[in-house]
PDB file of C-alpha atoms in Angstrom:
ATOM      1  CA  GLN A 206     -86.059  58.461  89.345  1.00 48.00           C
ATOM      2  CA  SER A 207     -85.094  58.531  85.688  1.00 59.00           C
ATOM      3  CA  ASP A 208     -81.522  57.981  84.495  1.00 81.00           C
ATOM      4  CA  LEU A 209     -82.232  60.242  81.527  1.00 91.00           C
ATOM      5  CA  THR A 210     -82.643  63.962  82.232  1.00 93.00           C
ATOM      6  CA  GLN A 211     -84.958  66.124  80.163  1.00 96.00           C
ATOM      7  CA  PRO A 212     -86.011  69.742  80.657  1.00 97.00           C
ATOM      8  CA  ALA A 213     -89.434  69.963  82.253  1.00 97.00           C
ATOM      9  CA  SER A 214     -90.759  72.289  79.591  1.00 98.00           C
ATOM     10  CA  VAL A 215     -89.909  73.866  76.271  1.00 98.00           C
ATOM     11  CA  SER A 216     -91.977  76.386  74.373  1.00 97.00           C
ATOM     12  CA  GLY A 217     -92.003  78.052  71.000  1.00 97.00           C
ATOM     13  CA  SER A 218     -94.161  79.996  68.605  1.00 97.00           C
ATOM     14  CA  PRO A 219     -95.760  78.464  65.537  1.00 97.00           C
ATOM     15  CA  GLY A 220     -93.218  78.069  62.756  1.00 97.00           C
ATOM     16  CA  GLN A 221     -90.228  78.167  65.058  1.00 97.00           C
ATOM     17  CA  SER A 222     -87.858  75.298  65.799  1.00 97.00           C
ATOM     18  CA  ILE A 223     -87.324  73.876  69.259  1.00 98.00           C
ATOM     19  CA  THR A 224     -84.897  71.286  70.605  1.00 98.00           C
ATOM     20  CA  ILE A 225     -85.412  68.956  73.540  1.00 98.00           C
ATOM     21  CA  SER A 226     -82.342  67.476  75.169  1.00 96.00           C
ATOM     22  CA  CYS A 227     -82.003  64.125  76.897  1.00 94.00           C
ATOM     23  CA  ILE A 228     -78.905  63.671  79.012  1.00 91.00           C
ATOM     24  CA  GLY A 229     -77.716  60.255  80.132  1.00 86.00           C
ATOM     25  CA  LYS A 230     -75.608  59.638  83.192  1.00 73.00           C
ATOM     26  CA  THR A 231     -73.085  57.759  81.167  1.00 63.00           C
ATOM     27  CA  SER A 232     -72.153  57.531  77.522  1.00 56.00           C
ATOM     28  CA  ASP A 233     -75.128  55.240  76.823  1.00 55.00           C
ATOM     29  CA  PHE A 234     -76.188  57.092  73.722  1.00 58.00           C
ATOM     30  CA  GLY A 235     -72.761  56.957  72.188  1.00 54.00           C
ATOM     31  CA  GLU A 236     -72.285  53.313  73.015  1.00 57.00           C
ATOM     32  CA  TYR A 237     -75.670  51.996  71.974  1.00 60.00           C
ATOM     33  CA  ASP A 238     -76.921  54.581  69.468  1.00 69.00           C
ATOM     34  CA  TYR A 239     -80.461  53.616  70.365  1.00 83.00           C
ATOM     35  CA  ALA A 240     -82.156  56.810  71.509  1.00 90.00           C
ATOM     36  CA  SER A 241     -85.893  56.857  70.881  1.00 95.00           C
ATOM     37  CA  TRP A 242     -88.439  59.635  71.266  1.00 97.00           C
ATOM     38  CA  TYR A 243     -92.148  59.403  72.025  1.00 98.00           C
ATOM     39  CA  GLN A 244     -94.922  61.980  71.749  1.00 98.00           C
ATOM     40  CA  GLN A 245     -97.881  61.763  74.099  1.00 98.00           C
ATOM     41  CA  HIS A 246    -101.013  63.848  73.908  1.00 98.00           C
ATOM     42  CA  PRO A 247    -103.244  64.057  77.022  1.00 97.00           C
ATOM     43  CA  GLY A 248    -105.249  60.920  77.581  1.00 96.00           C
ATOM     44  CA  LYS A 249    -103.507  59.078  74.739  1.00 97.00           C
ATOM     45  CA  ALA A 250    -100.893  56.352  74.504  1.00 98.00           C
ATOM     46  CA  PRO A 251     -97.374  57.407  73.555  1.00 98.00           C
ATOM     47  CA  LYS A 252     -96.437  57.481  69.875  1.00 98.00           C
ATOM     48  CA  LEU A 253     -92.993  56.562  68.577  1.00 97.00           C
ATOM     49  CA  MET A 254     -91.530  59.551  66.737  1.00 98.00           C
ATOM     50  CA  ILE A 255     -87.818  58.695  66.438  1.00 96.00           C
ATOM     51  CA  TYR A 256     -85.714  55.560  66.960  1.00 94.00           C
ATOM     52  CA  ASP A 257     -82.062  54.739  66.463  1.00 90.00           C
ATOM     53  CA  VAL A 258     -81.273  58.374  67.311  1.00 88.00           C
ATOM     54  CA  ASN A 259     -82.503  59.833  64.019  1.00 93.00           C
ATOM     55  CA  THR A 260     -84.835  57.420  62.175  1.00 94.00           C
ATOM     56  CA  ARG A 261     -88.506  58.259  61.740  1.00 97.00           C
ATOM     57  CA  PRO A 262     -91.115  55.491  61.598  1.00 95.00           C
ATOM     58  CA  SER A 263     -93.358  55.516  58.570  1.00 94.00           C
ATOM     59  CA  GLY A 264     -95.906  58.320  58.755  1.00 95.00           C
ATOM     60  CA  VAL A 265     -94.023  60.610  61.118  1.00 97.00           C
ATOM     61  CA  SER A 266     -93.517  64.104  59.787  1.00 97.00           C
ATOM     62  CA  ASP A 267     -90.025  65.075  58.642  1.00 97.00           C
ATOM     63  CA  ARG A 268     -90.356  68.120  60.875  1.00 98.00           C
ATOM     64  CA  PHE A 269     -89.168  65.799  63.625  1.00 98.00           C
ATOM     65  CA  SER A 270     -85.494  64.939  63.693  1.00 97.00           C
ATOM     66  CA  GLY A 271     -83.054  63.463  66.190  1.00 95.00           C
ATOM     67  CA  SER A 272     -79.370  63.609  66.900  1.00 93.00           C
ATOM     68  CA  ASN A 273     -76.879  62.663  69.572  1.00 89.00           C
ATOM     69  CA  SER A 274     -73.544  63.817  70.863  1.00 86.00           C
ATOM     70  CA  GLY A 275     -71.714  61.955  73.591  1.00 82.00           C
ATOM     71  CA  ASN A 276     -74.206  61.341  76.396  1.00 85.00           C
ATOM     72  CA  THR A 277     -76.862  63.695  75.069  1.00 90.00           C
ATOM     73  CA  ALA A 278     -79.625  62.893  72.609  1.00 92.00           C
ATOM     74  CA  SER A 279     -81.772  65.636  71.131  1.00 95.00           C
ATOM     75  CA  LEU A 280     -85.124  65.934  69.404  1.00 97.00           C
ATOM     76  CA  THR A 281     -85.720  68.907  67.154  1.00 98.00           C
ATOM     77  CA  ILE A 282     -89.157  69.955  65.992  1.00 98.00           C
ATOM     78  CA  SER A 283     -89.001  72.299  63.020  1.00 98.00           C
ATOM     79  CA  GLY A 284     -91.860  74.475  61.846  1.00 97.00           C
ATOM     80  CA  LEU A 285     -93.649  74.106  65.168  1.00 98.00           C
ATOM     81  CA  GLN A 286     -97.404  73.539  64.805  1.00 97.00           C
ATOM     82  CA  PRO A 287    -100.237  73.672  67.348  1.00 97.00           C
ATOM     83  CA  GLU A 288    -100.684  69.887  67.173  1.00 97.00           C
ATOM     84  CA  ASP A 289     -97.081  69.431  68.332  1.00 98.00           C
ATOM     85  CA  GLU A 290     -98.130  70.560  71.793  1.00 98.00           C
ATOM     86  CA  ALA A 291     -97.674  67.412  73.864  1.00 98.00           C
ATOM     87  CA  ASP A 292     -95.361  65.638  76.249  1.00 98.00           C
ATOM     88  CA  TYR A 293     -92.198  64.130  74.802  1.00 98.00           C
ATOM     89  CA  TYR A 294     -90.160  61.307  76.302  1.00 97.00           C
ATOM     90  CA  CYS A 295     -86.748  60.034  75.370  1.00 95.00           C
ATOM     91  CA  SER A 296     -85.771  56.434  75.896  1.00 94.00           C
ATOM     92  CA  SER A 297     -82.716  54.285  75.550  1.00 90.00           C
ATOM     93  CA  TYR A 298     -81.103  51.142  76.810  1.00 84.00           C
ATOM     94  CA  ALA A 299     -80.003  51.311  80.452  1.00 79.00           C
ATOM     95  CA  ASN A 300     -77.853  48.288  79.609  1.00 77.00           C
ATOM     96  CA  LYS A 301     -78.131  45.712  76.853  1.00 75.00           C
ATOM     97  CA  THR A 302     -81.373  44.224  78.185  1.00 82.00           C
ATOM     98  CA  THR A 303     -83.198  46.942  80.124  1.00 86.00           C
ATOM     99  CA  VAL A 304     -84.775  50.196  79.116  1.00 90.00           C
ATOM    100  CA  VAL A 305     -85.110  53.612  80.689  1.00 91.00           C
ATOM    101  CA  PHE A 306     -87.315  56.606  79.926  1.00 94.00           C
ATOM    102  CA  GLY A 307     -86.538  60.241  80.498  1.00 94.00           C
ATOM    103  CA  GLY A 308     -88.704  62.257  82.863  1.00 95.00           C
ATOM    104  CA  GLY A 309     -90.574  63.911  80.000  1.00 97.00           C
ATOM    105  CA  THR A 310     -90.754  67.407  78.502  1.00 98.00           C
ATOM    106  CA  LYS A 311     -93.924  69.393  78.063  1.00 98.00           C
ATOM    107  CA  VAL A 312     -93.884  71.277  74.777  1.00 98.00           C
ATOM    108  CA  THR A 313     -96.075  74.359  74.626  1.00 98.00           C
ATOM    109  CA  VAL A 314     -96.913  76.140  71.390  1.00 97.00           C
ATOM    110  CA  LEU A 315     -97.342  79.796  72.249  1.00 94.00           C
TER     111      LEU A 315
ATOM    112  CA  GLN B1372    -101.703  46.346  61.734  1.00 88.00           C
ATOM    113  CA  VAL B1373    -101.218  44.745  65.128  1.00 94.00           C
ATOM    114  CA  GLN B1374    -103.613  45.830  67.854  1.00 97.00           C
ATOM    115  CA  LEU B1375    -103.162  45.483  71.601  1.00 98.00           C
ATOM    116  CA  GLN B1376    -105.797  45.701  74.321  1.00 98.00           C
ATOM    117  CA  GLU B1377    -105.220  45.644  78.062  1.00 98.00           C
ATOM    118  CA  SER B1378    -107.715  44.093  80.436  1.00 98.00           C
ATOM    119  CA  GLY B1379    -107.981  43.440  84.133  1.00 97.00           C
ATOM    120  CA  PRO B1380    -109.282  44.850  87.405  1.00 97.00           C
ATOM    121  CA  GLY B1381    -109.228  48.615  87.723  1.00 96.00           C
ATOM    122  CA  LEU B1382    -109.003  48.410  91.499  1.00 97.00           C
ATOM    123  CA  VAL B1383    -106.581  46.327  93.535  1.00 98.00           C
ATOM    124  CA  LYS B1384    -106.181  46.254  97.304  1.00 97.00           C
ATOM    125  CA  SER B1385    -102.891  47.171  98.889  1.00 97.00           C
ATOM    126  CA  SER B1386    -100.526  44.209  99.468  1.00 97.00           C
ATOM    127  CA  GLU B1387    -102.347  42.091  96.884  1.00 98.00           C
ATOM    128  CA  THR B1388    -101.258  41.142  93.355  1.00 98.00           C
ATOM    129  CA  LEU B1389    -102.087  43.220  90.303  1.00 98.00           C
ATOM    130  CA  SER B1390    -102.875  41.038  87.282  1.00 98.00           C
ATOM    131  CA  LEU B1391    -103.337  42.376  83.762  1.00 98.00           C
ATOM    132  CA  SER B1392    -103.556  40.802  80.338  1.00 98.00           C
ATOM    133  CA  CYS B1393    -102.825  42.191  76.921  1.00 98.00           C
ATOM    134  CA  HIS B1394    -104.717  40.602  74.062  1.00 98.00           C
ATOM    135  CA  VAL B1395    -103.047  40.911  70.678  1.00 97.00           C
ATOM    136  CA  SER B1396    -104.897  40.966  67.367  1.00 97.00           C
ATOM    137  CA  ASP B1397    -103.656  40.624  63.800  1.00 95.00           C
ATOM    138  CA  TYR B1398    -100.308  39.127  64.786  1.00 94.00           C
ATOM    139  CA  SER B1399     -99.347  35.902  66.503  1.00 93.00           C
ATOM    140  CA  ILE B1400     -97.131  36.720  69.480  1.00 93.00           C
ATOM    141  CA  GLY B1401     -95.228  33.485  69.052  1.00 89.00           C
ATOM    142  CA  ARG B1402     -93.878  34.597  65.679  1.00 91.00           C
ATOM    143  CA  GLY B1403     -91.549  37.307  66.940  1.00 89.00           C
ATOM    144  CA  TYR B1404     -90.897  40.657  68.596  1.00 92.00           C
ATOM    145  CA  TYR B1405     -90.636  41.753  72.190  1.00 93.00           C
ATOM    146  CA  TRP B1406     -93.872  42.397  74.064  1.00 95.00           C
ATOM    147  CA  GLY B1407     -93.722  44.827  76.935  1.00 95.00           C
ATOM    148  CA  TRP B1408     -95.417  46.594  79.798  1.00 98.00           C
ATOM    149  CA  ILE B1409     -94.980  50.268  80.642  1.00 98.00           C
ATOM    150  CA  ARG B1410     -96.783  52.262  83.295  1.00 98.00           C
ATOM    151  CA  GLN B1411     -97.507  55.904  83.997  1.00 98.00           C
ATOM    152  CA  PRO B1412     -98.642  57.211  87.394  1.00 98.00           C
ATOM    153  CA  PRO B1413    -101.300  59.900  87.058  1.00 96.00           C
ATOM    154  CA  GLY B1414     -99.684  63.154  85.977  1.00 96.00           C
ATOM    155  CA  LYS B1415     -96.211  61.639  85.876  1.00 97.00           C
ATOM    156  CA  GLY B1416     -93.790  60.137  83.394  1.00 96.00           C
ATOM    157  CA  LEU B1417     -93.405  56.738  81.778  1.00 97.00           C
ATOM    158  CA  GLU B1418     -91.767  53.834  83.575  1.00 96.00           C
ATOM    159  CA  TRP B1419     -90.617  50.691  81.824  1.00 95.00           C
ATOM    160  CA  ILE B1420     -91.751  47.546  83.656  1.00 97.00           C
ATOM    161  CA  GLY B1421     -90.435  44.732  81.501  1.00 96.00           C
ATOM    162  CA  TYR B1422     -90.610  42.654  78.338  1.00 95.00           C
ATOM    163  CA  ILE B1423     -91.113  39.128  77.186  1.00 95.00           C
ATOM    164  CA  HIS B1424     -89.592  37.815  73.998  1.00 92.00           C
ATOM    165  CA  ASN B1425     -91.665  35.647  71.702  1.00 88.00           C
ATOM    166  CA  ARG B1426     -89.434  32.739  72.705  1.00 89.00           C
ATOM    167  CA  GLY B1427     -90.108  33.357  76.388  1.00 89.00           C
ATOM    168  CA  ALA B1428     -87.085  35.261  77.702  1.00 92.00           C
ATOM    169  CA  THR B1429     -88.025  38.038  80.108  1.00 95.00           C
ATOM    170  CA  TYR B1430     -86.332  41.283  81.101  1.00 94.00           C
ATOM    171  CA  TYR B1431     -87.472  43.417  84.034  1.00 95.00           C
ATOM    172  CA  ASN B1432     -86.888  46.859  85.472  1.00 94.00           C
ATOM    173  CA  PRO B1433     -84.386  46.230  88.293  1.00 93.00           C
ATOM    174  CA  SER B1434     -86.439  48.387  90.647  1.00 94.00           C
ATOM    175  CA  LEU B1435     -89.476  46.134  90.182  1.00 96.00           C
ATOM    176  CA  GLU B1436     -87.849  42.815  89.411  1.00 95.00           C
ATOM    177  CA  SER B1437     -88.557  41.210  92.792  1.00 97.00           C
ATOM    178  CA  ARG B1438     -92.299  41.790  92.371  1.00 98.00           C
ATOM    179  CA  VAL B1439     -92.860  41.386  88.611  1.00 98.00           C
ATOM    180  CA  ASP B1440     -93.705  38.407  86.463  1.00 98.00           C
ATOM    181  CA  ILE B1441     -94.487  38.628  82.751  1.00 97.00           C
ATOM    182  CA  SER B1442     -95.703  35.582  80.920  1.00 97.00           C
ATOM    183  CA  LYS B1443     -97.302  34.724  77.606  1.00 96.00           C
ATOM    184  CA  ASP B1444    -100.158  32.527  76.470  1.00 95.00           C
ATOM    185  CA  THR B1445     -99.559  31.782  72.828  1.00 94.00           C
ATOM    186  CA  SER B1446    -102.736  29.754  72.428  1.00 94.00           C
ATOM    187  CA  ASN B1447    -104.847  32.768  73.394  1.00 95.00           C
ATOM    188  CA  ASN B1448    -102.448  35.228  71.777  1.00 96.00           C
ATOM    189  CA  GLN B1449    -101.968  37.300  74.884  1.00 97.00           C
ATOM    190  CA  PHE B1450     -99.316  38.143  77.414  1.00 97.00           C
ATOM    191  CA  SER B1451     -99.750  39.024  81.063  1.00 98.00           C
ATOM    192  CA  LEU B1452     -98.331  41.076  83.889  1.00 98.00           C
ATOM    193  CA  LYS B1453     -98.373  40.218  87.560  1.00 98.00           C
ATOM    194  CA  LEU B1454     -97.132  42.702  90.127  1.00 98.00           C
ATOM    195  CA  SER B1455     -97.173  41.510  93.707  1.00 98.00           C
ATOM    196  CA  SER B1456     -97.371  43.329  97.042  1.00 98.00           C
ATOM    197  CA  VAL B1457     -98.772  46.475  95.491  1.00 98.00           C
ATOM    198  CA  THR B1458     -98.928  49.806  97.279  1.00 98.00           C
ATOM    199  CA  ALA B1459    -100.414  53.180  96.410  1.00 97.00           C
ATOM    200  CA  ALA B1460     -97.215  53.934  94.479  1.00 97.00           C
ATOM    201  CA  ASP B1461     -98.269  51.289  91.939  1.00 98.00           C
ATOM    202  CA  THR B1462    -101.375  53.263  90.997  1.00 98.00           C
ATOM    203  CA  ALA B1463    -100.894  54.046  87.324  1.00 98.00           C
ATOM    204  CA  ILE B1464    -102.076  53.659  83.771  1.00 98.00           C
ATOM    205  CA  TYR B1465    -100.602  50.396  82.541  1.00 98.00           C
ATOM    206  CA  TYR B1466     -99.811  50.055  78.849  1.00 98.00           C
ATOM    207  CA  CYS B1467     -98.834  47.023  76.854  1.00 98.00           C
ATOM    208  CA  ALA B1468     -96.787  47.558  73.720  1.00 97.00           C
ATOM    209  CA  ARG B1469     -94.791  45.899  70.960  1.00 95.00           C
ATOM    210  CA  SER B1470     -91.467  46.821  69.477  1.00 92.00           C
ATOM    211  CA  LEU B1471     -91.172  48.036  65.897  1.00 92.00           C
ATOM    212  CA  ARG B1472     -88.414  45.626  64.953  1.00 90.00           C
ATOM    213  CA  HIS B1473     -87.528  42.067  65.788  1.00 86.00           C
ATOM    214  CA  GLY B1474     -84.783  41.930  68.362  1.00 84.00           C
ATOM    215  CA  TYR B1475     -85.151  45.456  69.714  1.00 86.00           C
ATOM    216  CA  ILE B1476     -86.844  46.698  72.871  1.00 86.00           C
ATOM    217  CA  VAL B1477     -86.468  50.482  72.668  1.00 87.00           C
ATOM    218  CA  ASP B1478     -88.675  51.200  69.675  1.00 92.00           C
ATOM    219  CA  LEU B1479     -92.265  50.662  70.792  1.00 94.00           C
ATOM    220  CA  ASP B1480     -94.546  51.541  67.926  1.00 95.00           C
ATOM    221  CA  SER B1481     -97.738  49.636  68.788  1.00 96.00           C
ATOM    222  CA  TRP B1482     -99.476  50.426  72.063  1.00 97.00           C
ATOM    223  CA  GLY B1483    -102.663  49.481  73.813  1.00 98.00           C
ATOM    224  CA  GLN B1484    -104.964  52.240  74.959  1.00 97.00           C
ATOM    225  CA  GLY B1485    -103.893  51.775  78.570  1.00 98.00           C
ATOM    226  CA  ILE B1486    -105.789  50.729  81.657  1.00 98.00           C
ATOM    227  CA  LEU B1487    -105.912  52.668  84.894  1.00 98.00           C
ATOM    228  CA  VAL B1488    -105.239  50.547  87.945  1.00 98.00           C
ATOM    229  CA  THR B1489    -105.842  52.085  91.338  1.00 98.00           C
ATOM    230  CA  VAL B1490    -104.435  50.546  94.499  1.00 98.00           C
ATOM    231  CA  SER B1491    -106.704  51.071  97.461  1.00 96.00           C
ATOM    232  CA  SER B1492    -105.947  50.697 101.125  1.00 88.00           C
TER     233      SER B1492
END
Protein backbone atom coordinates (compact mmCIF):
# COMPACT_ATOMS: atom_id res chain seq x y z
CA GLN A 1 0.00 0.00 0.00
CA SER A 2 1.37 3.35 -1.10
CA ASP A 3 2.17 6.15 1.35
CA LEU A 4 1.36 8.67 -1.36
CA THR A 5 -2.30 9.04 -2.35
CA GLN A 6 -3.32 9.93 -5.89
CA PRO A 7 -6.75 10.05 -7.49
CA ALA A 8 -7.43 6.94 -9.52
CA SER A 9 -8.40 8.90 -12.60
CA VAL A 10 -8.54 12.39 -14.02
CA SER A 11 -9.95 13.40 -17.38
CA GLY A 12 -10.10 16.46 -19.57
CA SER A 13 -10.79 17.62 -23.08
CA PRO A 14 -8.06 18.56 -25.53
CA GLY A 15 -6.70 22.01 -24.77
CA GLN A 16 -7.88 22.03 -21.18
CA SER A 17 -5.69 21.95 -18.08
CA ILE A 18 -5.83 19.20 -15.50
CA THR A 19 -4.14 18.79 -12.12
CA ILE A 20 -3.18 15.56 -10.41
CA SER A 21 -2.65 15.63 -6.67
CA CYS A 22 -0.32 13.50 -4.60
CA ILE A 23 -0.92 13.55 -0.87
CA GLY A 24 1.68 12.34 1.61
CA LYS A 25 0.88 11.05 5.05
CA THR A 26 3.29 13.46 6.60
CA SER A 27 4.93 16.69 5.56
CA ASP A 28 7.46 14.81 3.41
CA PHE A 29 7.09 17.11 0.46
CA GLY A 30 7.66 20.21 2.50
CA GLU A 31 10.62 18.75 4.31
CA TYR A 32 12.41 17.18 1.38
CA ASP A 33 11.15 19.15 -1.63
CA TYR A 34 11.84 16.13 -3.79
CA ALA A 35 8.56 15.27 -5.47
CA SER A 36 8.96 13.60 -8.84
CA TRP A 37 6.41 12.69 -11.49
CA TYR A 38 6.50 9.91 -14.06
CA GLN A 39 4.41 9.30 -17.17
CA GLN A 40 3.80 5.75 -18.32
CA HIS A 41 2.14 4.72 -21.54
CA PRO A 42 0.80 1.15 -21.84
CA GLY A 43 3.54 -1.39 -22.32
CA LYS A 44 6.28 1.21 -21.85
CA ALA A 45 8.73 2.06 -19.10
CA PRO A 46 7.98 5.13 -17.00
CA LYS A 47 9.35 8.48 -18.13
CA LEU A 48 10.54 11.17 -15.74
CA MET A 49 8.49 14.32 -16.29
CA ILE A 50 9.20 16.42 -13.19
CA TYR A 51 11.73 16.28 -10.34
CA ASP A 52 12.49 18.51 -7.39
CA VAL A 53 8.79 19.44 -7.31
CA ASN A 54 8.86 21.67 -10.39
CA THR A 55 11.93 20.99 -12.57
CA ARG A 56 11.54 19.45 -16.02
CA PRO A 57 14.25 17.22 -17.46
CA SER A 58 15.58 18.23 -20.84
CA GLY A 59 13.09 17.47 -23.60
CA VAL A 60 9.94 17.47 -21.48
CA SER A 61 7.26 19.83 -22.70
CA ASP A 62 6.66 23.00 -20.70
CA ARG A 63 2.99 22.05 -20.67
CA PHE A 64 3.93 19.94 -17.66
CA SER A 65 4.49 21.75 -14.39
CA GLY A 66 4.70 20.81 -10.73
CA SER A 67 4.08 22.44 -7.40
CA ASN A 68 3.73 21.56 -3.75
CA SER A 69 1.97 22.85 -0.69
CA GLY A 70 2.46 21.28 2.70
CA ASN A 71 2.02 17.53 2.27
CA THR A 72 0.55 17.71 -1.21
CA ALA A 73 2.43 17.75 -4.51
CA SER A 74 0.64 18.47 -7.76
CA LEU A 75 1.24 17.94 -11.46
CA THR A 76 -0.53 20.21 -13.90
CA ILE A 77 -0.83 19.42 -17.59
CA SER A 78 -1.76 22.48 -19.62
CA GLY A 79 -3.13 22.39 -23.14
CA LEU A 80 -4.05 18.73 -22.81
CA GLN A 81 -3.19 16.66 -25.90
CA PRO A 82 -4.19 13.14 -26.95
CA GLU A 83 -0.65 11.87 -26.37
CA ASP A 84 -0.89 12.92 -22.72
CA GLU A 85 -3.27 10.04 -22.11
CA ALA A 86 -1.27 7.77 -19.82
CA ASP A 87 -0.74 6.75 -16.23
CA TYR A 88 1.06 9.22 -13.98
CA TYR A 89 2.92 8.39 -10.78
CA CYS A 90 4.28 10.68 -8.12
CA SER A 91 7.30 9.74 -6.07
CA SER A 92 9.24 11.11 -3.16
CA TYR A 93 11.51 10.13 -0.35
CA ALA A 94 9.82 8.05 2.36
CA ASN A 95 12.81 9.00 4.51
CA LYS A 96 16.29 10.14 3.59
CA THR A 97 17.28 6.82 2.02
CA THR A 98 14.11 5.13 0.78
CA VAL A 99 11.64 5.97 -1.92
CA VAL A 100 7.89 5.63 -2.32
CA PHE A 101 5.58 5.85 -5.32
CA GLY A 102 2.00 6.97 -5.40
CA GLY A 103 -0.68 4.55 -6.51
CA GLY A 104 -0.94 6.14 -9.94
CA THR A 105 -3.51 8.24 -11.81
CA LYS A 106 -4.97 7.35 -15.16
CA VAL A 107 -5.36 10.44 -17.32
CA THR A 108 -7.99 10.23 -20.03
CA VAL A 109 -8.26 12.74 -22.85
CA LEU A 110 -11.92 12.96 -23.77
CA GLN B 1 23.09 8.22 -23.53
CA VAL B 2 23.15 5.44 -20.96
CA GLN B 3 21.17 2.32 -21.82
CA LEU B 4 19.95 -0.36 -19.45
CA GLN B 5 18.78 -3.88 -20.27
CA GLU B 6 17.28 -6.40 -17.88
CA SER B 7 17.86 -10.11 -18.28
CA GLY B 8 16.97 -13.26 -16.43
CA PRO B 9 14.42 -16.06 -16.21
CA GLY B 10 10.85 -15.13 -17.03
CA LEU B 11 9.49 -17.92 -14.87
CA VAL B 12 10.44 -18.71 -11.28
CA LYS B 13 8.95 -21.36 -9.02
CA SER B 14 7.30 -20.38 -5.78
CA SER B 15 9.64 -20.36 -2.75
CA GLU B 16 12.72 -20.10 -4.97
CA THR B 17 14.96 -17.09 -5.62
CA LEU B 18 14.35 -14.61 -8.42
CA SER B 19 17.60 -13.44 -10.01
CA LEU B 20 17.85 -10.63 -12.54
CA SER B 21 20.68 -8.64 -14.03
CA CYS B 22 20.77 -5.20 -15.56
CA HIS B 23 23.48 -4.61 -18.12
CA VAL B 24 24.49 -1.00 -18.58
CA SER B 25 25.87 0.47 -21.79
CA ASP B 26 27.57 3.78 -22.50
CA TYR B 27 28.37 4.51 -18.86
CA SER B 28 30.56 2.78 -16.31
CA ILE B 29 28.49 2.05 -13.22
CA GLY B 30 31.51 2.48 -10.99
CA ARG B 31 31.80 6.15 -11.91
CA GLY B 32 28.69 7.37 -10.12
CA TYR B 33 24.93 7.51 -9.65
CA TYR B 34 22.45 5.27 -7.91
CA TRP B 35 21.27 2.18 -9.77
CA GLY B 36 17.88 0.83 -8.86
CA TRP B 37 15.20 -1.78 -9.26
CA ILE B 38 11.48 -1.05 -9.48
CA ARG B 39 8.68 -3.49 -10.14
CA GLN B 40 5.11 -3.32 -11.37
CA PRO B 41 2.59 -6.15 -10.92
CA PRO B 42 0.42 -6.62 -14.00
CA GLY B 43 -2.20 -3.87 -14.13
CA LYS B 44 -0.95 -2.25 -10.92
CA GLY B 45 1.30 0.56 -9.81
CA LEU B 46 5.03 0.97 -9.38
CA GLU B 47 6.87 -0.33 -6.34
CA TRP B 48 10.39 0.70 -5.43
CA ILE B 49 12.57 -2.30 -4.56
CA GLY B 50 15.94 -0.76 -3.81
CA TYR B 51 19.13 0.90 -5.00
CA ILE B 52 22.84 0.41 -5.03
CA HIS B 53 25.26 3.30 -5.06
CA ASN B 54 28.27 3.18 -7.33
CA ARG B 55 30.40 2.83 -4.20
CA GLY B 56 28.38 -0.17 -3.04
CA ALA B 57 25.95 1.16 -0.43
CA THR B 58 22.48 -0.36 -0.73
CA TYR B 59 19.03 0.84 0.27
CA TYR B 60 15.96 -1.38 0.25
CA ASN B 61 12.20 -1.09 0.52
CA PRO B 62 11.49 -1.97 4.17
CA SER B 63 8.68 -4.29 3.10
CA LEU B 64 11.08 -6.36 1.00
CA GLU B 65 14.34 -5.85 2.85
CA SER B 66 14.46 -9.32 4.44
CA ARG B 67 14.31 -10.98 1.01
CA VAL B 68 16.23 -8.57 -1.25
CA ASP B 69 19.86 -8.34 -2.22
CA ILE B 70 21.21 -5.91 -4.81
CA SER B 71 24.80 -6.15 -5.91
CA LYS B 72 27.01 -4.83 -8.66
CA ASP B 73 29.62 -6.28 -10.97
CA THR B 74 31.75 -3.40 -12.14
CA SER B 75 33.94 -5.54 -14.37
CA ASN B 76 30.90 -6.57 -16.42
CA ASN B 77 29.19 -3.21 -15.97
CA GLN B 78 26.01 -4.66 -14.56
CA PHE B 79 24.07 -4.79 -11.34
CA SER B 80 21.81 -7.54 -10.07
CA LEU B 81 18.71 -8.24 -8.04
CA LYS B 82 18.01 -11.31 -5.97
CA LEU B 83 14.64 -11.78 -4.32
CA SER B 84 14.27 -14.88 -2.21
CA SER B 85 11.27 -16.97 -1.16
CA VAL B 86 9.10 -15.65 -3.96
CA THR B 87 5.34 -16.07 -4.09
CA ALA B 88 2.70 -15.25 -6.68
CA ALA B 89 2.63 -11.71 -5.25
CA ASP B 90 6.13 -11.20 -6.67
CA THR B 91 4.87 -11.67 -10.24
CA ALA B 92 5.62 -8.37 -11.93
CA ILE B 93 7.48 -6.47 -14.60
CA TYR B 94 10.88 -5.69 -13.13
CA TYR B 95 12.65 -2.54 -14.27
CA CYS B 96 16.18 -1.39 -13.67
CA ALA B 97 16.86 2.34 -13.74
CA ARG B 98 19.39 5.07 -13.07
CA SER B 99 18.98 8.40 -11.36
CA LEU B 100 19.31 11.65 -13.28
CA ARG B 101 21.75 13.22 -10.85
CA HIS B 102 24.61 12.02 -8.72
CA GLY B 103 23.55 11.60 -5.14
CA TYR B 104 19.80 11.43 -5.71
CA ILE B 105 17.47 8.45 -5.83
CA VAL B 106 14.08 9.97 -6.65
CA ASP B 107 14.76 11.19 -10.18
CA LEU B 108 14.98 8.11 -12.39
CA ASP B 109 15.46 9.24 -15.95
CA SER B 110 17.02 6.16 -17.60
CA TRP B 111 15.05 2.92 -17.56
CA GLY B 112 15.37 -0.53 -19.00
CA GLN B 113 12.51 -1.89 -21.06
CA GLY B 114 11.41 -4.15 -18.22
CA ILE B 115 11.21 -7.90 -17.90
CA LEU B 116 8.13 -9.84 -16.89
CA VAL B 117 8.79 -12.41 -14.20
CA THR B 118 6.03 -14.86 -13.38
CA VAL B 119 6.08 -16.91 -10.20
CA SER B 120 4.52 -20.31 -10.68
CA SER B 121 3.33 -22.76 -8.10
